[in-house]
PDB file of C-alpha atoms in Angstrom:
ATOM      1  CA  MET W   1      -9.689  25.863  -2.590  1.00  0.00           C
ATOM      2  CA  SER W   2      -8.238  22.834  -0.874  1.00  0.00           C
ATOM      3  CA  GLY W   3      -7.953  19.188  -1.821  1.00  0.00           C
ATOM      4  CA  ILE W   4      -6.734  15.743  -0.899  1.00  0.00           C
ATOM      5  CA  VAL W   5      -4.797  13.262  -3.021  1.00  0.00           C
ATOM      6  CA  PHE W   6      -5.769   9.639  -2.304  1.00  0.00           C
ATOM      7  CA  PHE W   7      -3.836   6.435  -2.941  1.00  0.00           C
ATOM      8  CA  ARG W   8      -4.991   2.844  -2.549  1.00  0.00           C
ATOM      9  CA  THR W   9      -2.676   0.640  -0.507  1.00  0.00           C
ATOM     10  CA  GLU W  10      -2.437  -2.952   0.665  1.00  0.00           C
ATOM     11  CA  GLN W  11      -0.324  -1.957   3.676  1.00  0.00           C
ATOM     12  CA  ARG W  12      -1.823   1.191   5.149  1.00  0.00           C
ATOM     13  CA  ASP W  13      -0.179   0.845   8.582  1.00  0.00           C
ATOM     14  CA  ALA W  14       3.347   0.625   7.134  1.00  0.00           C
ATOM     15  CA  VAL W  15       2.735   3.493   4.702  1.00  0.00           C
ATOM     16  CA  VAL W  16       1.186   5.739   7.371  1.00  0.00           C
ATOM     17  CA  SER W  17       4.106   4.984   9.706  1.00  0.00           C
ATOM     18  CA  PHE W  18       6.587   5.889   6.974  1.00  0.00           C
ATOM     19  CA  TYR W  19       4.976   9.269   6.294  1.00  0.00           C
ATOM     20  CA  THR W  20       4.461  10.152   9.975  1.00  0.00           C
ATOM     21  CA  ASP W  21       7.651   8.724  11.495  1.00  0.00           C
ATOM     22  CA  ARG W  22      10.113   9.472   8.714  1.00  0.00           C
ATOM     23  CA  LEU W  23       8.696  12.484   6.864  1.00  0.00           C
ATOM     24  CA  GLY W  24       6.937  14.381   9.656  1.00  0.00           C
ATOM     25  CA  PHE W  25       3.360  14.174   8.386  1.00  0.00           C
ATOM     26  CA  GLU W  26       0.612  14.470  11.016  1.00  0.00           C
ATOM     27  CA  PRO W  27      -2.621  12.457  11.186  1.00  0.00           C
ATOM     28  CA  TRP W  28      -5.433  14.701   9.979  1.00  0.00           C
ATOM     29  CA  LEU W  29      -8.436  12.357   9.828  1.00  0.00           C
ATOM     30  CA  GLU W  30      -9.011   8.660  10.402  1.00  0.00           C
ATOM     31  CA  GLN W  31     -12.008   7.448   8.408  1.00  0.00           C
ATOM     32  CA  ASP W  32     -13.957   4.364   9.522  1.00  0.00           C
ATOM     33  CA  GLY W  33     -13.989   3.002   5.965  1.00  0.00           C
ATOM     34  CA  GLY W  34     -10.247   2.284   6.102  1.00  0.00           C
ATOM     35  CA  CYS W  35      -8.635   5.578   5.077  1.00  0.00           C
ATOM     36  CA  THR W  36      -6.048   7.637   6.906  1.00  0.00           C
ATOM     37  CA  ILE W  37      -5.595  11.238   5.793  1.00  0.00           C
ATOM     38  CA  LEU W  38      -2.279  12.843   6.683  1.00  0.00           C
ATOM     39  CA  SER W  39      -1.220  16.476   6.544  1.00  0.00           C
ATOM     40  CA  TYR W  40       2.088  18.193   5.979  1.00  0.00           C
ATOM     41  CA  ASP W  41       1.736  21.977   6.049  1.00  0.00           C
ATOM     42  CA  THR W  42      -0.948  22.538   3.365  1.00  0.00           C
ATOM     43  CA  LEU W  43      -0.608  19.079   1.740  1.00  0.00           C
ATOM     44  CA  LEU W  44      -3.281  16.454   2.483  1.00  0.00           C
ATOM     45  CA  VAL W  45      -2.663  12.861   1.380  1.00  0.00           C
ATOM     46  CA  GLY W  46      -4.990   9.948   2.048  1.00  0.00           C
ATOM     47  CA  PHE W  47      -4.082   6.258   2.069  1.00  0.00           C
ATOM     48  CA  CYS W  48      -6.999   3.835   1.828  1.00  0.00           C
ATOM     49  CA  ASP W  49      -7.191   0.071   2.315  1.00  0.00           C
ATOM     50  CA  ALA W  50      -7.518  -1.776  -0.975  1.00  0.00           C
ATOM     51  CA  SER W  51      -6.816  -5.145  -2.526  1.00  0.00           C
ATOM     52  CA  GLU W  52      -4.462  -3.438  -4.979  1.00  0.00           C
ATOM     53  CA  THR W  53      -1.744  -0.835  -4.356  1.00  0.00           C
ATOM     54  CA  GLU W  54      -1.719   2.346  -6.422  1.00  0.00           C
ATOM     55  CA  THR W  55       1.781   3.745  -6.932  1.00  0.00           C
ATOM     56  CA  GLU W  56       1.361   6.190  -9.824  1.00  0.00           C
ATOM     57  CA  GLY W  57       2.091   9.789  -9.000  1.00  0.00           C
ATOM     58  CA  ILE W  58       4.618  11.507  -6.765  1.00  0.00           C
ATOM     59  CA  VAL W  59       4.165  12.810  -3.231  1.00  0.00           C
ATOM     60  CA  THR W  60       6.297  15.956  -3.023  1.00  0.00           C
ATOM     61  CA  VAL W  61       7.384  17.563   0.234  1.00  0.00           C
ATOM     62  CA  VAL W  62       8.609  21.156  -0.107  1.00  0.00           C
ATOM     63  CA  LEU W  63      11.064  22.328   2.545  1.00  0.00           C
ATOM     64  CA  ASP W  64      12.411  25.788   3.362  1.00  0.00           C
ATOM     65  CA  ASP W  65      16.025  25.414   2.235  1.00  0.00           C
ATOM     66  CA  GLU W  66      18.796  23.115   1.026  1.00  0.00           C
ATOM     67  CA  SER W  67      19.961  22.417   4.573  1.00  0.00           C
ATOM     68  CA  ALA W  68      16.532  21.007   5.451  1.00  0.00           C
ATOM     69  CA  VAL W  69      16.630  18.825   2.320  1.00  0.00           C
ATOM     70  CA  ASP W  70      20.085  17.550   3.319  1.00  0.00           C
ATOM     71  CA  ASP W  71      18.889  16.808   6.855  1.00  0.00           C
ATOM     72  CA  LEU W  72      15.905  14.809   5.612  1.00  0.00           C
ATOM     73  CA  TYR W  73      18.124  12.995   3.123  1.00  0.00           C
ATOM     74  CA  ALA W  74      20.308  11.882   6.050  1.00  0.00           C
ATOM     75  CA  ASP W  75      17.197  10.380   7.658  1.00  0.00           C
ATOM     76  CA  LEU W  76      15.955   8.749   4.439  1.00  0.00           C
ATOM     77  CA  SER W  77      19.226   7.695   2.804  1.00  0.00           C
ATOM     78  CA  ASP W  78      18.251   4.018   3.131  1.00  0.00           C
ATOM     79  CA  VAL W  79      15.231   4.560   0.836  1.00  0.00           C
ATOM     80  CA  ALA W  80      16.643   7.418  -1.281  1.00  0.00           C
ATOM     81  CA  ARG W  81      17.380   6.875  -4.957  1.00  0.00           C
ATOM     82  CA  GLY W  82      20.428   9.135  -4.778  1.00  0.00           C
ATOM     83  CA  PRO W  83      21.732  12.179  -2.928  1.00  0.00           C
ATOM     84  CA  PRO W  84      20.225  15.655  -3.232  1.00  0.00           C
ATOM     85  CA  ALA W  85      21.204  17.564  -6.341  1.00  0.00           C
ATOM     86  CA  ALA W  86      20.377  20.776  -8.131  1.00  0.00           C
ATOM     87  CA  ASN W  87      17.775  20.566 -10.886  1.00  0.00           C
ATOM     88  CA  ASP W  88      18.643  23.603 -12.996  1.00  0.00           C
ATOM     89  CA  ASP W  89      15.699  23.128 -15.363  1.00  0.00           C
ATOM     90  CA  PHE W  90      13.190  23.766 -12.575  1.00  0.00           C
ATOM     91  CA  GLU W  91      15.473  25.682 -10.167  1.00  0.00           C
ATOM     92  CA  LEU W  92      15.122  23.044  -7.449  1.00  0.00           C
ATOM     93  CA  TYR W  93      17.356  21.232  -5.012  1.00  0.00           C
ATOM     94  CA  GLN W  94      15.893  17.762  -4.600  1.00  0.00           C
ATOM     95  CA  PHE W  95      16.142  14.032  -4.086  1.00  0.00           C
ATOM     96  CA  PHE W  96      13.774  11.151  -4.633  1.00  0.00           C
ATOM     97  CA  ALA W  97      12.955   8.267  -2.306  1.00  0.00           C
ATOM     98  CA  THR W  98      10.610   5.288  -2.277  1.00  0.00           C
ATOM     99  CA  ASP W  99       7.848   4.655   0.271  1.00  0.00           C
ATOM    100  CA  PRO W 100       6.920   1.139   1.481  1.00  0.00           C
ATOM    101  CA  ASP W 101       4.459   0.701  -1.417  1.00  0.00           C
ATOM    102  CA  GLY W 102       7.100   1.611  -4.008  1.00  0.00           C
ATOM    103  CA  ARG W 103       5.579   5.049  -4.579  1.00  0.00           C
ATOM    104  CA  THR W 104       7.919   7.932  -5.438  1.00  0.00           C
ATOM    105  CA  VAL W 105       8.484  10.598  -2.800  1.00  0.00           C
ATOM    106  CA  GLU W 106      10.225  13.824  -3.810  1.00  0.00           C
ATOM    107  CA  VAL W 107      11.874  16.090  -1.244  1.00  0.00           C
ATOM    108  CA  GLN W 108      12.741  19.529  -2.597  1.00  0.00           C
ATOM    109  CA  THR W 109      13.280  23.208  -2.037  1.00  0.00           C
ATOM    110  CA  PHE W 110      12.958  25.995  -4.583  1.00  0.00           C
ATOM    111  CA  GLN W 111      16.201  27.819  -5.310  1.00  0.00           C
TER     112      GLN W 111
END
């Protein structure tokens, strides 16, 4: 089974640029109705033009190891909410950032 998570956005170009340029997502499908679907490994996320931005939910990117999380943190430190840290409750190493819409982005690896 596969799936796509969709979010409404008032600034699709800026959001798509953020996910492709800064997080390494790839364009998967451009829909004529004003939606861009991006892929990252097995994750598909769609951003669709709307008169209202939807920011509920978290887009989580899972990386291979702590070093990769640290490297991406270095690239995203200007939008990060704090440095990477261990989350002992869930056995993760993670940090959170904010995309151009104000949506939460989590970058993590399982420990």
